[in-house]
């Protein structure tokens, strides 16, 4: 699938998804106030996707999601498949928890099935805030096989009113 088509699918899915699940934020919440938008990628898996995260001043609960686009995403399906048709479809992953201490951010996502193996997968992330940019790494742990897969992510804070 071409990049432009994939980006269109990502915007459509994010725009049509249910409201984001509340995300508890612990530690120093002030550095995370604002609307953050960016993406992630994993060279190991070939997966990529978008990240959105919003924290309103004076609160300790944010809204955020991650759109995972599996490698060789089949959306919309080119032909019927005998395997699970959702396995290769983009899907929304929920951010479970965020902790910010100084300029360091850590957290994890709700467990989800790996699109390649179906194994329960848990993902943790860490990053560093540098002004209006937040970037870091993530590690996904596959529960049954014990394999680890990693990648990088980056989000930027949108200017107020943008």
Short mmCIF file of N, CA and C in Angstrom, two decimals:
data_model
loop_
_atom_site.label_atom_id
_atom_site.label_comp_id
_atom_site.label_asym_id
_atom_site.label_seq_id
_atom_site.Cartn_x
_atom_site.Cartn_y
_atom_site.Cartn_z
N UNK A 1 0.85 -1.17 0.00
CA UNK A 1 0.00 0.00 0.00
C UNK A 1 0.90 1.23 0.00
N UNK A 2 0.54 2.22 -0.75
CA UNK A 2 1.33 3.44 -0.80
C UNK A 2 1.20 4.23 0.48
N UNK A 3 2.22 5.02 0.80
CA UNK A 3 2.25 5.80 2.04
C UNK A 3 1.05 6.74 2.13
N UNK A 4 0.68 7.41 1.05
CA UNK A 4 -0.44 8.36 1.09
C UNK A 4 -1.74 7.63 1.43
N UNK A 5 -1.96 6.44 0.83
CA UNK A 5 -3.16 5.67 1.15
C UNK A 5 -3.16 5.26 2.61
N UNK A 6 -2.00 4.82 3.11
CA UNK A 6 -1.88 4.39 4.50
C UNK A 6 -2.15 5.55 5.44
N UNK A 7 -1.64 6.73 5.12
CA UNK A 7 -1.89 7.90 5.96
C UNK A 7 -3.38 8.25 5.98
N UNK A 8 -4.04 8.13 4.83
CA UNK A 8 -5.47 8.38 4.77
C UNK A 8 -6.25 7.41 5.62
N UNK A 9 -5.87 6.13 5.59
CA UNK A 9 -6.52 5.12 6.42
C UNK A 9 -6.31 5.44 7.88
N UNK A 10 -5.09 5.86 8.25
CA UNK A 10 -4.79 6.19 9.65
C UNK A 10 -5.67 7.34 10.12
N UNK A 11 -5.78 8.39 9.32
CA UNK A 11 -6.62 9.53 9.71
C UNK A 11 -8.08 9.13 9.82
N UNK A 12 -8.54 8.30 8.90
CA UNK A 12 -9.92 7.85 8.94
C UNK A 12 -10.20 7.05 10.21
N UNK A 13 -9.31 6.12 10.53
CA UNK A 13 -9.52 5.29 11.72
C UNK A 13 -9.47 6.11 13.00
N UNK A 14 -8.52 7.02 13.10
CA UNK A 14 -8.42 7.84 14.30
C UNK A 14 -9.63 8.75 14.40
N UNK A 15 -10.07 9.32 13.30
CA UNK A 15 -11.21 10.22 13.31
C UNK A 15 -12.52 9.51 13.64
N UNK A 16 -12.64 8.23 13.28
CA UNK A 16 -13.89 7.49 13.50
C UNK A 16 -13.86 6.65 14.76
N UNK A 17 -12.76 6.63 15.46
CA UNK A 17 -12.67 5.78 16.63
C UNK A 17 -13.48 6.36 17.78
N UNK A 18 -13.75 5.50 18.74
CA UNK A 18 -14.44 5.95 19.94
C UNK A 18 -13.53 6.91 20.69
N UNK A 19 -14.09 7.71 21.59
CA UNK A 19 -13.25 8.62 22.36
C UNK A 19 -12.14 7.84 23.07
N UNK A 20 -10.99 8.47 23.20
CA UNK A 20 -9.85 7.84 23.85
C UNK A 20 -10.18 7.48 25.29
N UNK A 21 -9.57 6.42 25.75
CA UNK A 21 -9.72 6.00 27.13
C UNK A 21 -8.91 6.94 28.02
N UNK A 22 -9.44 7.33 29.17
CA UNK A 22 -8.66 8.16 30.09
C UNK A 22 -7.35 7.45 30.49
N UNK A 23 -6.28 8.22 30.54
CA UNK A 23 -4.96 7.69 30.87
C UNK A 23 -4.48 8.38 32.15
N UNK A 24 -4.26 7.61 33.24
CA UNK A 24 -3.73 8.24 34.44
C UNK A 24 -2.29 8.73 34.22
N UNK A 25 -2.01 9.94 34.68
CA UNK A 25 -0.67 10.51 34.58
C UNK A 25 -0.18 10.77 35.99
N UNK A 26 0.98 10.26 36.32
CA UNK A 26 1.55 10.40 37.66
C UNK A 26 2.85 11.19 37.58
N UNK A 27 3.25 11.73 38.72
CA UNK A 27 4.49 12.49 38.78
C UNK A 27 4.24 13.95 38.47
N UNK A 28 5.18 14.55 37.79
CA UNK A 28 5.07 15.97 37.43
C UNK A 28 4.32 16.09 36.10
N UNK A 29 3.03 16.41 36.18
CA UNK A 29 2.19 16.43 34.99
C UNK A 29 2.39 17.68 34.13
N UNK A 30 2.85 18.78 34.71
CA UNK A 30 2.95 20.05 33.99
C UNK A 30 3.75 19.95 32.68
N UNK A 31 4.87 19.22 32.63
CA UNK A 31 5.62 19.16 31.37
C UNK A 31 4.85 18.51 30.23
N UNK A 32 3.79 17.75 30.55
CA UNK A 32 3.03 17.04 29.51
C UNK A 32 1.76 17.76 29.08
N UNK A 33 1.47 18.92 29.67
CA UNK A 33 0.25 19.64 29.32
C UNK A 33 0.30 20.04 27.85
N UNK A 34 -0.80 19.78 27.14
CA UNK A 34 -0.92 20.15 25.73
C UNK A 34 -1.38 18.98 24.89
N UNK A 35 -1.43 19.23 23.59
CA UNK A 35 -1.80 18.20 22.62
C UNK A 35 -0.54 17.75 21.89
N UNK A 36 -0.26 16.46 21.97
CA UNK A 36 0.94 15.87 21.38
C UNK A 36 0.54 14.97 20.22
N UNK A 37 1.26 15.06 19.11
CA UNK A 37 0.96 14.25 17.94
C UNK A 37 2.29 13.78 17.35
N UNK A 38 2.34 12.51 16.94
CA UNK A 38 3.55 12.00 16.33
C UNK A 38 3.37 10.59 15.82
N UNK A 39 4.47 9.85 15.79
CA UNK A 39 4.42 8.50 15.24
C UNK A 39 5.46 7.60 15.88
N UNK A 40 5.40 6.35 15.52
CA UNK A 40 6.38 5.36 15.97
C UNK A 40 6.70 4.43 14.82
N UNK A 41 7.81 3.72 14.95
CA UNK A 41 8.20 2.73 13.96
C UNK A 41 9.10 1.69 14.60
N UNK A 42 9.03 0.49 14.04
CA UNK A 42 9.90 -0.59 14.48
C UNK A 42 10.54 -1.22 13.25
N UNK A 43 11.85 -1.14 13.16
CA UNK A 43 12.57 -1.78 12.06
C UNK A 43 12.44 -3.30 12.16
N UNK A 44 12.38 -3.81 13.40
CA UNK A 44 12.30 -5.26 13.62
C UNK A 44 11.03 -5.87 13.06
N UNK A 45 9.90 -5.19 13.25
CA UNK A 45 8.60 -5.74 12.85
C UNK A 45 8.07 -5.15 11.55
N UNK A 46 8.59 -3.99 11.16
CA UNK A 46 8.07 -3.30 9.99
C UNK A 46 6.79 -2.54 10.30
N UNK A 47 6.41 -2.50 11.56
CA UNK A 47 5.18 -1.80 11.95
C UNK A 47 5.47 -0.32 12.18
N UNK A 48 4.41 0.47 12.01
CA UNK A 48 4.49 1.90 12.28
C UNK A 48 3.10 2.35 12.67
N UNK A 49 2.98 3.61 13.02
CA UNK A 49 1.66 4.13 13.36
C UNK A 49 1.74 5.53 13.90
N UNK A 50 0.58 6.00 14.34
CA UNK A 50 0.50 7.37 14.85
C UNK A 50 0.20 7.35 16.35
N UNK A 51 0.53 8.44 17.00
CA UNK A 51 0.31 8.62 18.44
C UNK A 51 -0.37 9.96 18.65
N UNK A 52 -1.42 9.97 19.47
CA UNK A 52 -2.06 11.21 19.89
C UNK A 52 -2.22 11.15 21.40
N UNK A 53 -1.98 12.29 22.05
CA UNK A 53 -2.01 12.34 23.50
C UNK A 53 -2.33 13.77 23.91
N UNK A 54 -3.34 13.96 24.76
CA UNK A 54 -3.72 15.30 25.20
C UNK A 54 -3.87 15.32 26.72
N UNK A 55 -3.26 16.32 27.34
CA UNK A 55 -3.38 16.52 28.79
C UNK A 55 -3.75 17.99 29.02
N UNK A 56 -4.87 18.20 29.69
CA UNK A 56 -5.34 19.55 30.00
C UNK A 56 -4.72 20.03 31.31
N UNK A 57 -4.33 21.29 31.35
CA UNK A 57 -3.75 21.87 32.56
C UNK A 57 -4.69 21.67 33.74
N UNK A 58 -4.13 21.38 34.91
CA UNK A 58 -4.91 21.22 36.13
C UNK A 58 -5.51 19.84 36.31
N UNK A 59 -5.20 18.90 35.43
CA UNK A 59 -5.74 17.54 35.55
C UNK A 59 -4.59 16.54 35.68
N UNK A 60 -4.93 15.33 36.08
CA UNK A 60 -3.92 14.27 36.14
C UNK A 60 -4.37 13.06 35.32
N UNK A 61 -5.30 13.32 34.38
CA UNK A 61 -5.77 12.28 33.48
C UNK A 61 -5.74 12.82 32.06
N UNK A 62 -5.09 12.08 31.18
CA UNK A 62 -4.96 12.49 29.78
C UNK A 62 -5.88 11.64 28.91
N UNK A 63 -5.92 11.97 27.64
CA UNK A 63 -6.59 11.17 26.62
C UNK A 63 -5.54 10.83 25.58
N UNK A 64 -5.49 9.55 25.16
CA UNK A 64 -4.49 9.21 24.16
C UNK A 64 -4.68 7.82 23.60
N UNK A 65 -4.17 7.63 22.39
CA UNK A 65 -4.21 6.36 21.69
C UNK A 65 -3.00 6.22 20.78
N UNK A 66 -2.75 4.98 20.38
CA UNK A 66 -1.73 4.66 19.41
C UNK A 66 -2.41 3.88 18.30
N UNK A 67 -2.22 4.27 17.05
CA UNK A 67 -2.73 3.53 15.92
C UNK A 67 -1.62 2.64 15.41
N UNK A 68 -1.80 1.31 15.49
CA UNK A 68 -0.79 0.37 15.01
C UNK A 68 -1.15 -0.06 13.59
N UNK A 69 -0.19 0.10 12.69
CA UNK A 69 -0.37 -0.36 11.31
C UNK A 69 0.61 -1.51 11.11
N UNK A 70 0.10 -2.76 11.06
CA UNK A 70 0.99 -3.91 10.90
C UNK A 70 1.76 -3.84 9.58
N UNK A 71 2.92 -4.49 9.55
CA UNK A 71 3.67 -4.61 8.30
C UNK A 71 2.78 -5.30 7.29
N UNK A 72 2.85 -4.88 6.04
CA UNK A 72 2.02 -5.46 4.99
C UNK A 72 0.54 -5.38 5.34
N UNK A 73 0.14 -4.25 5.92
CA UNK A 73 -1.26 -4.07 6.30
C UNK A 73 -2.16 -4.32 5.10
N UNK A 74 -3.23 -5.00 5.34
CA UNK A 74 -4.17 -5.36 4.29
C UNK A 74 -5.48 -4.63 4.54
N UNK A 75 -5.45 -3.29 4.34
CA UNK A 75 -6.65 -2.50 4.60
C UNK A 75 -6.87 -1.52 3.47
N UNK A 76 -7.96 -1.53 2.78
CA UNK A 76 -9.00 -2.55 2.91
C UNK A 76 -8.52 -3.86 2.31
N UNK A 77 -9.10 -4.99 2.72
CA UNK A 77 -8.65 -6.29 2.22
C UNK A 77 -8.73 -6.36 0.70
N UNK A 78 -7.66 -6.85 0.07
CA UNK A 78 -7.62 -6.99 -1.38
C UNK A 78 -8.44 -8.20 -1.82
N UNK A 79 -8.47 -9.22 -1.00
CA UNK A 79 -9.22 -10.44 -1.32
C UNK A 79 -9.56 -11.13 -0.01
N UNK A 80 -10.64 -11.92 0.02
CA UNK A 80 -10.97 -12.64 1.25
C UNK A 80 -9.83 -13.55 1.68
N UNK A 81 -9.64 -13.68 2.99
CA UNK A 81 -8.59 -14.53 3.54
C UNK A 81 -9.22 -15.58 4.43
N UNK A 82 -8.52 -16.70 4.57
CA UNK A 82 -9.03 -17.74 5.46
C UNK A 82 -8.61 -17.47 6.89
N UNK A 83 -7.53 -16.71 7.09
CA UNK A 83 -7.10 -16.38 8.45
C UNK A 83 -7.91 -15.21 8.98
N UNK A 84 -7.67 -14.86 10.21
CA UNK A 84 -8.39 -13.76 10.85
C UNK A 84 -8.18 -12.48 10.04
N UNK A 85 -9.26 -11.91 9.48
CA UNK A 85 -9.09 -10.71 8.66
C UNK A 85 -8.63 -9.50 9.45
N UNK A 86 -8.85 -9.48 10.76
CA UNK A 86 -8.44 -8.34 11.57
C UNK A 86 -6.96 -8.36 11.92
N UNK A 87 -6.29 -9.50 11.75
CA UNK A 87 -4.90 -9.61 12.15
C UNK A 87 -4.00 -8.61 11.44
N UNK A 88 -4.28 -8.33 10.19
CA UNK A 88 -3.44 -7.42 9.40
C UNK A 88 -4.06 -6.04 9.23
N UNK A 89 -5.13 -5.76 9.95
CA UNK A 89 -5.78 -4.46 9.85
C UNK A 89 -5.19 -3.50 10.87
N UNK A 90 -5.14 -2.22 10.53
CA UNK A 90 -4.73 -1.23 11.54
C UNK A 90 -5.66 -1.31 12.73
N UNK A 91 -5.13 -1.06 13.92
CA UNK A 91 -5.97 -1.08 15.12
C UNK A 91 -5.49 -0.05 16.12
N UNK A 92 -6.44 0.37 16.96
CA UNK A 92 -6.15 1.34 18.00
C UNK A 92 -5.66 0.60 19.24
N UNK A 93 -4.51 1.01 19.76
CA UNK A 93 -3.97 0.47 21.01
C UNK A 93 -4.17 1.54 22.09
N UNK A 94 -4.49 1.11 23.28
CA UNK A 94 -4.78 2.04 24.37
C UNK A 94 -3.54 2.28 25.23
N UNK A 95 -3.27 3.55 25.50
CA UNK A 95 -2.21 3.91 26.44
C UNK A 95 -2.80 3.69 27.84
N UNK A 96 -2.12 2.90 28.66
CA UNK A 96 -2.63 2.58 29.99
C UNK A 96 -2.17 3.53 31.07
N UNK A 97 -0.92 3.92 30.99
CA UNK A 97 -0.32 4.65 32.11
C UNK A 97 0.84 5.50 31.63
N UNK A 98 0.99 6.68 32.24
CA UNK A 98 2.09 7.59 31.94
C UNK A 98 2.65 8.10 33.27
N UNK A 99 3.96 8.13 33.39
CA UNK A 99 4.62 8.75 34.54
C UNK A 99 5.64 9.73 33.99
N UNK A 100 5.66 10.93 34.57
CA UNK A 100 6.62 11.95 34.17
C UNK A 100 7.37 12.41 35.41
N UNK A 101 8.67 12.32 35.38
CA UNK A 101 9.54 12.81 36.46
C UNK A 101 10.59 13.70 35.81
N UNK A 102 10.52 15.00 36.08
CA UNK A 102 11.43 15.93 35.42
C UNK A 102 11.13 15.95 33.94
N UNK A 103 12.12 15.59 33.13
CA UNK A 103 11.89 15.53 31.68
C UNK A 103 11.83 14.08 31.17
N UNK A 104 11.75 13.10 32.08
CA UNK A 104 11.67 11.69 31.70
C UNK A 104 10.24 11.19 31.77
N UNK A 105 9.82 10.46 30.75
CA UNK A 105 8.48 9.90 30.66
C UNK A 105 8.58 8.39 30.50
N UNK A 106 7.77 7.66 31.25
CA UNK A 106 7.68 6.20 31.11
C UNK A 106 6.21 5.80 31.14
N UNK A 107 5.92 4.59 30.70
CA UNK A 107 4.55 4.10 30.74
C UNK A 107 4.40 2.80 30.00
N UNK A 108 3.12 2.41 29.81
CA UNK A 108 2.84 1.17 29.09
C UNK A 108 1.50 1.26 28.39
N UNK A 109 1.29 0.33 27.45
CA UNK A 109 0.04 0.20 26.73
C UNK A 109 -0.74 -0.98 27.29
N UNK A 110 -2.07 -0.99 27.08
CA UNK A 110 -2.87 -2.17 27.40
C UNK A 110 -2.35 -3.34 26.56
N UNK A 111 -2.33 -4.56 27.11
CA UNK A 111 -1.92 -5.73 26.30
C UNK A 111 -2.82 -5.88 25.07
N UNK A 112 -2.24 -6.41 24.00
CA UNK A 112 -2.96 -6.60 22.73
C UNK A 112 -2.39 -7.82 22.02
N UNK A 113 -3.15 -8.43 21.10
CA UNK A 113 -2.62 -9.59 20.37
C UNK A 113 -1.63 -9.14 19.29
N UNK A 114 -0.49 -9.80 19.23
CA UNK A 114 0.49 -9.52 18.20
C UNK A 114 -0.13 -9.86 16.84
N UNK A 115 -0.05 -8.96 15.83
CA UNK A 115 -0.68 -9.25 14.55
C UNK A 115 -0.05 -10.41 13.80
N UNK A 116 1.21 -10.75 14.10
CA UNK A 116 1.87 -11.85 13.40
C UNK A 116 1.63 -13.20 14.05
N UNK A 117 1.59 -13.23 15.39
CA UNK A 117 1.52 -14.51 16.10
C UNK A 117 0.24 -14.70 16.91
N UNK A 118 -0.46 -13.60 17.20
CA UNK A 118 -1.63 -13.68 18.06
C UNK A 118 -1.29 -13.72 19.54
N UNK A 119 0.01 -13.77 19.87
CA UNK A 119 0.44 -13.82 21.27
C UNK A 119 0.05 -12.54 22.00
N UNK A 120 -0.31 -12.68 23.27
CA UNK A 120 -0.55 -11.52 24.10
C UNK A 120 0.75 -10.73 24.19
N UNK A 121 0.66 -9.43 23.93
CA UNK A 121 1.84 -8.58 23.85
C UNK A 121 1.68 -7.40 24.80
N UNK A 122 2.73 -7.12 25.56
CA UNK A 122 2.76 -5.97 26.46
C UNK A 122 3.87 -5.04 26.00
N UNK A 123 3.58 -3.76 25.97
CA UNK A 123 4.55 -2.77 25.50
C UNK A 123 4.80 -1.72 26.57
N UNK A 124 6.09 -1.46 26.84
CA UNK A 124 6.50 -0.38 27.72
C UNK A 124 7.27 0.65 26.89
N UNK A 125 7.27 1.88 27.36
CA UNK A 125 7.98 2.93 26.62
C UNK A 125 8.65 3.88 27.60
N UNK A 126 9.65 4.55 27.09
CA UNK A 126 10.32 5.61 27.84
C UNK A 126 10.75 6.68 26.86
N UNK A 127 10.85 7.91 27.37
CA UNK A 127 11.24 9.00 26.51
C UNK A 127 11.70 10.20 27.30
N UNK A 128 12.16 11.21 26.57
CA UNK A 128 12.69 12.42 27.16
C UNK A 128 12.03 13.63 26.49
N UNK A 129 11.58 14.58 27.32
CA UNK A 129 11.00 15.82 26.81
C UNK A 129 12.12 16.82 26.57
N UNK A 130 12.16 17.36 25.37
CA UNK A 130 13.12 18.42 25.02
C UNK A 130 12.30 19.55 24.41
N UNK A 131 11.89 20.50 25.25
CA UNK A 131 11.04 21.60 24.78
C UNK A 131 9.67 21.07 24.39
N UNK A 132 9.31 21.25 23.12
CA UNK A 132 8.02 20.79 22.62
C UNK A 132 8.12 19.47 21.86
N UNK A 133 9.18 18.74 22.11
CA UNK A 133 9.37 17.44 21.47
C UNK A 133 9.57 16.39 22.56
N UNK A 134 8.98 15.23 22.35
CA UNK A 134 9.11 14.11 23.28
C UNK A 134 9.44 12.90 22.43
N UNK A 135 10.59 12.29 22.67
CA UNK A 135 10.98 11.13 21.87
C UNK A 135 11.63 10.07 22.73
N UNK A 136 11.53 8.83 22.26
CA UNK A 136 12.07 7.74 23.05
C UNK A 136 12.01 6.41 22.34
N UNK A 137 12.03 5.37 23.14
CA UNK A 137 12.04 3.99 22.64
C UNK A 137 10.92 3.21 23.31
N UNK A 138 10.58 2.07 22.71
CA UNK A 138 9.61 1.17 23.31
C UNK A 138 10.09 -0.26 23.13
N UNK A 139 9.61 -1.13 24.01
CA UNK A 139 9.91 -2.57 23.92
C UNK A 139 8.58 -3.31 24.07
N UNK A 140 8.32 -4.22 23.15
CA UNK A 140 7.13 -5.07 23.21
C UNK A 140 7.58 -6.48 23.60
N UNK A 141 6.88 -7.06 24.58
CA UNK A 141 7.20 -8.38 25.09
C UNK A 141 6.09 -9.34 24.68
N UNK A 142 6.44 -10.42 23.97
CA UNK A 142 5.46 -11.43 23.60
C UNK A 142 5.41 -12.47 24.71
N UNK A 143 4.24 -12.65 25.30
CA UNK A 143 4.08 -13.43 26.52
C UNK A 143 4.50 -14.89 26.39
N UNK A 144 4.06 -15.59 25.36
CA UNK A 144 4.34 -17.03 25.26
C UNK A 144 5.77 -17.35 24.84
N UNK A 145 6.26 -16.66 23.82
CA UNK A 145 7.60 -16.97 23.30
C UNK A 145 8.70 -16.26 24.08
N UNK A 146 8.35 -15.19 24.81
CA UNK A 146 9.36 -14.43 25.53
C UNK A 146 10.17 -13.50 24.64
N UNK A 147 9.82 -13.41 23.36
CA UNK A 147 10.57 -12.53 22.45
C UNK A 147 10.32 -11.06 22.79
N UNK A 148 11.30 -10.25 22.47
CA UNK A 148 11.21 -8.79 22.65
C UNK A 148 11.41 -8.14 21.29
N UNK A 149 10.64 -7.10 21.06
CA UNK A 149 10.76 -6.31 19.84
C UNK A 149 10.78 -4.85 20.25
N UNK A 150 11.61 -4.07 19.56
CA UNK A 150 11.75 -2.67 19.98
C UNK A 150 11.57 -1.71 18.82
N UNK A 151 11.51 -0.44 19.16
CA UNK A 151 11.38 0.60 18.15
C UNK A 151 11.54 1.97 18.77
N UNK A 152 11.28 2.98 17.97
CA UNK A 152 11.41 4.37 18.41
C UNK A 152 10.09 5.10 18.19
N UNK A 153 9.91 6.18 18.95
CA UNK A 153 8.71 7.00 18.81
C UNK A 153 9.07 8.46 19.06
N UNK A 154 8.21 9.34 18.55
CA UNK A 154 8.43 10.77 18.70
C UNK A 154 7.09 11.48 18.55
N UNK A 155 6.84 12.43 19.45
CA UNK A 155 5.66 13.29 19.36
C UNK A 155 6.10 14.74 19.57
N UNK A 156 5.31 15.64 18.99
CA UNK A 156 5.55 17.08 19.15
C UNK A 156 4.30 17.72 19.72
N UNK A 157 4.52 18.70 20.59
CA UNK A 157 3.40 19.43 21.17
C UNK A 157 2.92 20.46 20.14
N UNK A 158 1.61 20.42 19.86
CA UNK A 158 1.03 21.37 18.94
C UNK A 158 0.94 22.74 19.62
N UNK A 159 1.19 23.81 18.87
CA UNK A 159 1.02 25.14 19.45
C UNK A 159 -0.43 25.35 19.88
N UNK A 160 -0.68 26.07 20.96
CA UNK A 160 -2.07 26.34 21.39
C UNK A 160 -2.86 26.98 20.24
N UNK A 161 -4.08 26.49 20.05
CA UNK A 161 -4.94 27.04 19.01
C UNK A 161 -4.68 26.50 17.62
N UNK A 162 -3.69 25.62 17.47
CA UNK A 162 -3.37 25.08 16.14
C UNK A 162 -4.27 23.93 15.77
#
